[in-house]
Amino acid sequence: MSSQELVTLNVGGKIFTTRLSTIKQFPASRLARMLDGKDQEFKMVGSQIFVDRDGVLFSFILDFLRTHQLLLPTDFSDYLRLQREALFYELDSLVDLLNQHILEPRPAFLEVHFLNRNTQAFFRVFGSCSKTIEMLTGRITVFIEQPAASTWSSNSFPPQMTLLPLPPQRPSYHDLVFYCGSDSTTDNQIGVRYVSIKPDNRKLANGTNVLGLLIDILLKEGFHLVSTRTVSSEDKSECYSFERIKPLEVLTMNSTPKLEAEQSQKKK
């Protein structure tokens, strides 16, 4: 390969060497036109073309020119800055791909606080996405034992009990609370609170069993258990943190550079 087939760019102090054919992948772009010397943003300094732009972000742009794909690190967050660079270089296809990333849903975070005290277990679920809390509210039902209406007028012992279904409490759009286990009533009778979580039809009173079922359902909904920690060993209080993120996706442009150039000429 001869030196005439290569070009060296100094972008914000970072040096990149690539083929001329790579730079010219998108004929309608500003990059493809930089070699004619008419654009004041591109200065010839020795054997290098100097561009006073972000060199770190240009590495992603160069990778896109080589592969026609946008593959970013999982912890990448500078979408708007990268889109600004793509606009500067007039790479419309890259701008469109970045729009897909910018508009996609952000990761959802969720915490389950579990407190096991004596014969009762208390739950508080907090989520960054209110739709997730709404989904869980629709699935979770608390059943409270109470004497059947027919037993109030009779002397039957023990009294017949029925289960009154109630939704979990919603202190805010982002959390819900409920509890299960033995429950003392005002007349010193012991009732039991059960919890059922769809699609499982079981009515569970044991807090550990309810916790296991809740975690299993969250995992099936695409959440990943990130961490667990003991908040208080004396109160047997624990916190489970979950995260749901979209899988890493390679975005590939739909149109070819040649077609993009023809469309740009038609607009002119």
PDB file of N, CA and C in Angstrom, residues 145-202:
ATOM      1  N   GLU A 145     -57.555 -12.164  56.121  1.00  0.00           N
ATOM      2  CA  GLU A 145     -58.549 -13.043  56.734  1.00  0.00           C
ATOM      3  C   GLU A 145     -59.513 -12.225  57.587  1.00  0.00           C
ATOM      4  N   GLN A 146     -60.790 -12.510  57.444  1.00  0.00           N
ATOM      5  CA  GLN A 146     -61.783 -11.885  58.317  1.00  0.00           C
ATOM      6  C   GLN A 146     -62.962 -12.850  58.460  1.00  0.00           C
ATOM      7  N   PRO A 147     -63.679 -12.766  59.604  1.00  0.00           N
ATOM      8  CA  PRO A 147     -64.794 -13.697  59.817  1.00  0.00           C
ATOM      9  C   PRO A 147     -65.855 -13.530  58.737  1.00  0.00           C
ATOM     10  N   ALA A 148     -66.398 -14.647  58.288  1.00  0.00           N
ATOM     11  CA  ALA A 148     -67.463 -14.612  57.291  1.00  0.00           C
ATOM     12  C   ALA A 148     -68.705 -13.968  57.890  1.00  0.00           C
ATOM     13  N   ALA A 149     -69.552 -13.375  57.056  1.00  0.00           N
ATOM     14  CA  ALA A 149     -70.746 -12.664  57.533  1.00  0.00           C
ATOM     15  C   ALA A 149     -71.680 -13.579  58.296  1.00  0.00           C
ATOM     16  N   SER A 150     -71.728 -14.857  57.914  1.00  0.00           N
ATOM     17  CA  SER A 150     -72.670 -15.785  58.556  1.00  0.00           C
ATOM     18  C   SER A 150     -72.271 -16.106  59.984  1.00  0.00           C
ATOM     19  N   THR A 151     -70.978 -15.924  60.310  1.00  0.00           N
ATOM     20  CA  THR A 151     -70.536 -16.298  61.652  1.00  0.00           C
ATOM     21  C   THR A 151     -70.808 -15.219  62.689  1.00  0.00           C
ATOM     22  N   TRP A 152     -71.101 -13.988  62.206  1.00  0.00           N
ATOM     23  CA  TRP A 152     -71.387 -12.928  63.176  1.00  0.00           C
ATOM     24  C   TRP A 152     -72.666 -13.211  63.975  1.00  0.00           C
ATOM     25  N   SER A 153     -73.621 -13.909  63.362  1.00  0.00           N
ATOM     26  CA  SER A 153     -74.902 -14.174  64.044  1.00  0.00           C
ATOM     27  C   SER A 153     -74.959 -15.567  64.643  1.00  0.00           C
ATOM     28  N   SER A 154     -73.863 -16.280  64.633  1.00  0.00           N
ATOM     29  CA  SER A 154     -73.843 -17.631  65.193  1.00  0.00           C
ATOM     30  C   SER A 154     -72.749 -17.726  66.233  1.00  0.00           C
ATOM     31  N   ASN A 155     -72.765 -18.815  66.952  1.00  0.00           N
ATOM     32  CA  ASN A 155     -71.773 -19.021  68.004  1.00  0.00           C
ATOM     33  C   ASN A 155     -70.745 -20.068  67.598  1.00  0.00           C
ATOM     34  N   SER A 156     -70.565 -20.244  66.310  1.00  0.00           N
ATOM     35  CA  SER A 156     -69.636 -21.269  65.829  1.00  0.00           C
ATOM     36  C   SER A 156     -68.210 -20.905  66.220  1.00  0.00           C
ATOM     37  N   PHE A 157     -67.443 -21.914  66.643  1.00  0.00           N
ATOM     38  CA  PHE A 157     -66.038 -21.703  67.020  1.00  0.00           C
ATOM     39  C   PHE A 157     -65.226 -22.891  66.534  1.00  0.00           C
ATOM     40  N   PRO A 158     -64.112 -22.658  65.862  1.00  0.00           N
ATOM     41  CA  PRO A 158     -63.622 -21.328  65.478  1.00  0.00           C
ATOM     42  C   PRO A 158     -64.480 -20.726  64.365  1.00  0.00           C
ATOM     43  N   PRO A 159     -64.524 -19.418  64.273  1.00  0.00           N
ATOM     44  CA  PRO A 159     -65.375 -18.791  63.256  1.00  0.00           C
ATOM     45  C   PRO A 159     -64.873 -19.085  61.855  1.00  0.00           C
ATOM     46  N   GLN A 160     -65.800 -19.167  60.902  1.00  0.00           N
ATOM     47  CA  GLN A 160     -65.424 -19.343  59.507  1.00  0.00           C
ATOM     48  C   GLN A 160     -64.819 -18.046  58.980  1.00  0.00           C
ATOM     49  N   MET A 161     -63.734 -18.194  58.212  1.00  0.00           N
ATOM     50  CA  MET A 161     -63.003 -17.028  57.732  1.00  0.00           C
ATOM     51  C   MET A 161     -63.107 -16.917  56.213  1.00  0.00           C
ATOM     52  N   THR A 162     -63.148 -15.704  55.740  1.00  0.00           N
ATOM     53  CA  THR A 162     -63.086 -15.442  54.304  1.00  0.00           C
ATOM     54  C   THR A 162     -61.869 -14.561  54.030  1.00  0.00           C
ATOM     55  N   LEU A 163     -61.473 -14.494  52.757  1.00  0.00           N
ATOM     56  CA  LEU A 163     -60.305 -13.709  52.375  1.00  0.00           C
ATOM     57  C   LEU A 163     -60.753 -12.477  51.601  1.00  0.00           C
ATOM     58  N   LEU A 164     -60.384 -11.304  52.131  1.00  0.00           N
ATOM     59  CA  LEU A 164     -60.716 -10.039  51.485  1.00  0.00           C
ATOM     60  C   LEU A 164     -59.512  -9.574  50.654  1.00  0.00           C
ATOM     61  N   PRO A 165     -59.653  -9.488  49.310  1.00  0.00           N
ATOM     62  CA  PRO A 165     -58.524  -9.068  48.472  1.00  0.00           C
ATOM     63  C   PRO A 165     -58.340  -7.549  48.479  1.00  0.00           C
ATOM     64  N   LEU A 166     -57.108  -7.118  48.612  1.00  0.00           N
ATOM     65  CA  LEU A 166     -56.775  -5.697  48.593  1.00  0.00           C
ATOM     66  C   LEU A 166     -55.499  -5.482  47.760  1.00  0.00           C
ATOM     67  N   PRO A 167     -55.397  -4.352  47.086  1.00  0.00           N
ATOM     68  CA  PRO A 167     -54.156  -4.050  46.359  1.00  0.00           C
ATOM     69  C   PRO A 167     -53.093  -3.551  47.337  1.00  0.00           C
ATOM     70  N   PRO A 168     -51.815  -3.605  46.952  1.00  0.00           N
ATOM     71  CA  PRO A 168     -50.770  -3.024  47.807  1.00  0.00           C
ATOM     72  C   PRO A 168     -50.916  -1.510  47.863  1.00  0.00           C
ATOM     73  N   GLN A 169     -50.387  -0.907  48.890  1.00  0.00           N
ATOM     74  CA  GLN A 169     -50.462   0.550  49.036  1.00  0.00           C
ATOM     75  C   GLN A 169     -49.438   1.226  48.122  1.00  0.00           C
ATOM     76  N   ARG A 170     -49.821   2.426  47.623  1.00  0.00           N
ATOM     77  CA  ARG A 170     -48.949   3.194  46.738  1.00  0.00           C
ATOM     78  C   ARG A 170     -48.670   4.558  47.362  1.00  0.00           C
ATOM     79  N   PRO A 171     -47.611   4.678  48.175  1.00  0.00           N
ATOM     80  CA  PRO A 171     -47.288   5.988  48.760  1.00  0.00           C
ATOM     81  C   PRO A 171     -46.944   7.032  47.704  1.00  0.00           C
ATOM     82  N   SER A 172     -46.402   6.585  46.568  1.00  0.00           N
ATOM     83  CA  SER A 172     -46.061   7.504  45.483  1.00  0.00           C
ATOM     84  C   SER A 172     -46.097   6.729  44.179  1.00  0.00           C
ATOM     85  N   TYR A 173     -45.817   7.427  43.059  1.00  0.00           N
ATOM     86  CA  TYR A 173     -45.804   6.781  41.760  1.00  0.00           C
ATOM     87  C   TYR A 173     -44.658   5.776  41.633  1.00  0.00           C
ATOM     88  N   HIS A 174     -43.646   5.914  42.482  1.00  0.00           N
ATOM     89  CA  HIS A 174     -42.440   5.120  42.311  1.00  0.00           C
ATOM     90  C   HIS A 174     -42.247   4.048  43.377  1.00  0.00           C
ATOM     91  N   ASP A 175     -43.210   3.828  44.254  1.00  0.00           N
ATOM     92  CA  ASP A 175     -43.040   2.748  45.221  1.00  0.00           C
ATOM     93  C   ASP A 175     -44.384   2.168  45.633  1.00  0.00           C
ATOM     94  N   LEU A 176     -44.306   0.963  46.201  1.00  0.00           N
ATOM     95  CA  LEU A 176     -45.480   0.294  46.740  1.00  0.00           C
ATOM     96  C   LEU A 176     -45.051  -0.451  47.995  1.00  0.00           C
ATOM     97  N   VAL A 177     -46.000  -0.659  48.920  1.00  0.00           N
ATOM     98  CA  VAL A 177     -45.711  -1.349  50.182  1.00  0.00           C
ATOM     99  C   VAL A 177     -46.826  -2.358  50.461  1.00  0.00           C
ATOM    100  N   PHE A 178     -46.439  -3.447  51.120  1.00  0.00           N
ATOM    101  CA  PHE A 178     -47.407  -4.457  51.558  1.00  0.00           C
ATOM    102  C   PHE A 178     -46.727  -5.328  52.603  1.00  0.00           C
ATOM    103  N   TYR A 179     -47.514  -6.103  53.315  1.00  0.00           N
ATOM    104  CA  TYR A 179     -46.922  -7.044  54.267  1.00  0.00           C
ATOM    105  C   TYR A 179     -47.784  -8.282  54.368  1.00  0.00           C
ATOM    106  N   CYS A 180     -47.195  -9.335  54.915  1.00  0.00           N
ATOM    107  CA  CYS A 180     -47.907 -10.611  55.058  1.00  0.00           C
ATOM    108  C   CYS A 180     -47.559 -11.227  56.414  1.00  0.00           C
ATOM    109  N   GLY A 181     -48.290 -12.282  56.781  1.00  0.00           N
ATOM    110  CA  GLY A 181     -48.049 -12.966  58.047  1.00  0.00           C
ATOM    111  C   GLY A 181     -49.212 -12.813  59.001  1.00  0.00           C
ATOM    112  N   SER A 182     -48.995 -13.206  60.264  1.00  0.00           N
ATOM    113  CA  SER A 182     -50.048 -13.152  61.276  1.00  0.00           C
ATOM    114  C   SER A 182     -50.352 -11.707  61.637  1.00  0.00           C
ATOM    115  N   ASP A 183     -51.640 -11.438  61.842  1.00  0.00           N
ATOM    116  CA  ASP A 183     -52.084 -10.062  62.077  1.00  0.00           C
ATOM    117  C   ASP A 183     -53.118 -10.068  63.191  1.00  0.00           C
ATOM    118  N   SER A 184     -52.843  -9.330  64.274  1.00  0.00           N
ATOM    119  CA  SER A 184     -53.793  -9.254  65.387  1.00  0.00           C
ATOM    120  C   SER A 184     -54.880  -8.244  65.067  1.00  0.00           C
ATOM    121  N   THR A 185     -56.138  -8.616  65.248  1.00  0.00           N
ATOM    122  CA  THR A 185     -57.261  -7.723  64.991  1.00  0.00           C
ATOM    123  C   THR A 185     -57.615  -6.961  66.262  1.00  0.00           C
ATOM    124  N   THR A 186     -58.546  -6.030  66.139  1.00  0.00           N
ATOM    125  CA  THR A 186     -58.919  -5.180  67.280  1.00  0.00           C
ATOM    126  C   THR A 186     -59.545  -5.974  68.420  1.00  0.00           C
ATOM    127  N   ASP A 187     -60.152  -7.105  68.090  1.00  0.00           N
ATOM    128  CA  ASP A 187     -60.770  -7.912  69.159  1.00  0.00           C
ATOM    129  C   ASP A 187     -59.866  -9.073  69.558  1.00  0.00           C
ATOM    130  N   ASN A 188     -58.541  -8.882  69.353  1.00  0.00           N
ATOM    131  CA  ASN A 188     -57.515  -9.837  69.778  1.00  0.00           C
ATOM    132  C   ASN A 188     -57.588 -11.177  69.052  1.00  0.00           C
ATOM    133  N   GLN A 189     -58.322 -11.245  67.973  1.00  0.00           N
ATOM    134  CA  GLN A 189     -58.307 -12.449  67.158  1.00  0.00           C
ATOM    135  C   GLN A 189     -57.107 -12.372  66.207  1.00  0.00           C
ATOM    136  N   ILE A 190     -56.532 -13.521  65.943  1.00  0.00           N
ATOM    137  CA  ILE A 190     -55.364 -13.596  65.072  1.00  0.00           C
ATOM    138  C   ILE A 190     -55.820 -13.917  63.656  1.00  0.00           C
ATOM    139  N   GLY A 191     -55.576 -12.983  62.744  1.00  0.00           N
ATOM    140  CA  GLY A 191     -55.839 -13.223  61.335  1.00  0.00           C
ATOM    141  C   GLY A 191     -54.523 -13.384  60.593  1.00  0.00           C
ATOM    142  N   VAL A 192     -54.623 -13.748  59.355  1.00  0.00           N
ATOM    143  CA  VAL A 192     -53.423 -13.962  58.540  1.00  0.00           C
ATOM    144  C   VAL A 192     -53.546 -13.147  57.256  1.00  0.00           C
ATOM    145  N   ARG A 193     -52.465 -12.494  56.879  1.00  0.00           N
ATOM    146  CA  ARG A 193     -52.387 -11.800  55.600  1.00  0.00           C
ATOM    147  C   ARG A 193     -51.596 -12.670  54.618  1.00  0.00           C
ATOM    148  N   TYR A 194     -52.194 -12.919  53.474  1.00  0.00           N
ATOM    149  CA  TYR A 194     -51.548 -13.686  52.414  1.00  0.00           C
ATOM    150  C   TYR A 194     -51.216 -12.752  51.247  1.00  0.00           C
ATOM    151  N   VAL A 195     -50.247 -13.149  50.469  1.00  0.00           N
ATOM    152  CA  VAL A 195     -49.870 -12.389  49.277  1.00  0.00           C
ATOM    153  C   VAL A 195     -49.858 -13.331  48.083  1.00  0.00           C
ATOM    154  N   SER A 196     -50.452 -12.872  47.009  1.00  0.00           N
ATOM    155  CA  SER A 196     -50.442 -13.614  45.746  1.00  0.00           C
ATOM    156  C   SER A 196     -49.866 -12.708  44.667  1.00  0.00           C
ATOM    157  N   ILE A 197     -48.993 -13.259  43.814  1.00  0.00           N
ATOM    158  CA  ILE A 197     -48.375 -12.487  42.734  1.00  0.00           C
ATOM    159  C   ILE A 197     -48.602 -13.218  41.418  1.00  0.00           C
ATOM    160  N   LYS A 198     -49.380 -12.609  40.533  1.00  0.00           N
ATOM    161  CA  LYS A 198     -49.667 -13.223  39.241  1.00  0.00           C
ATOM    162  C   LYS A 198     -48.383 -13.358  38.420  1.00  0.00           C
ATOM    163  N   PRO A 199     -48.272 -14.398  37.590  1.00  0.00           N
ATOM    164  CA  PRO A 199     -49.291 -15.389  37.260  1.00  0.00           C
ATOM    165  C   PRO A 199     -49.370 -16.555  38.241  1.00  0.00           C
ATOM    166  N   ASP A 200     -48.596 -16.532  39.321  1.00  0.00           N
ATOM    167  CA  ASP A 200     -48.666 -17.582  40.332  1.00  0.00           C
ATOM    168  C   ASP A 200     -49.947 -17.390  41.144  1.00  0.00           C
ATOM    169  N   ASN A 201     -50.706 -18.452  41.326  1.00  0.00           N
ATOM    170  CA  ASN A 201     -52.001 -18.352  42.004  1.00  0.00           C
ATOM    171  C   ASN A 201     -51.941 -18.695  43.493  1.00  0.00           C
ATOM    172  N   ARG A 202     -50.754 -19.041  43.989  1.00  0.00           N
ATOM    173  CA  ARG A 202     -50.645 -19.393  45.400  1.00  0.00           C
ATOM    174  C   ARG A 202     -50.837 -18.168  46.292  1.00  0.00           C
TER     175      ARG A 202
END
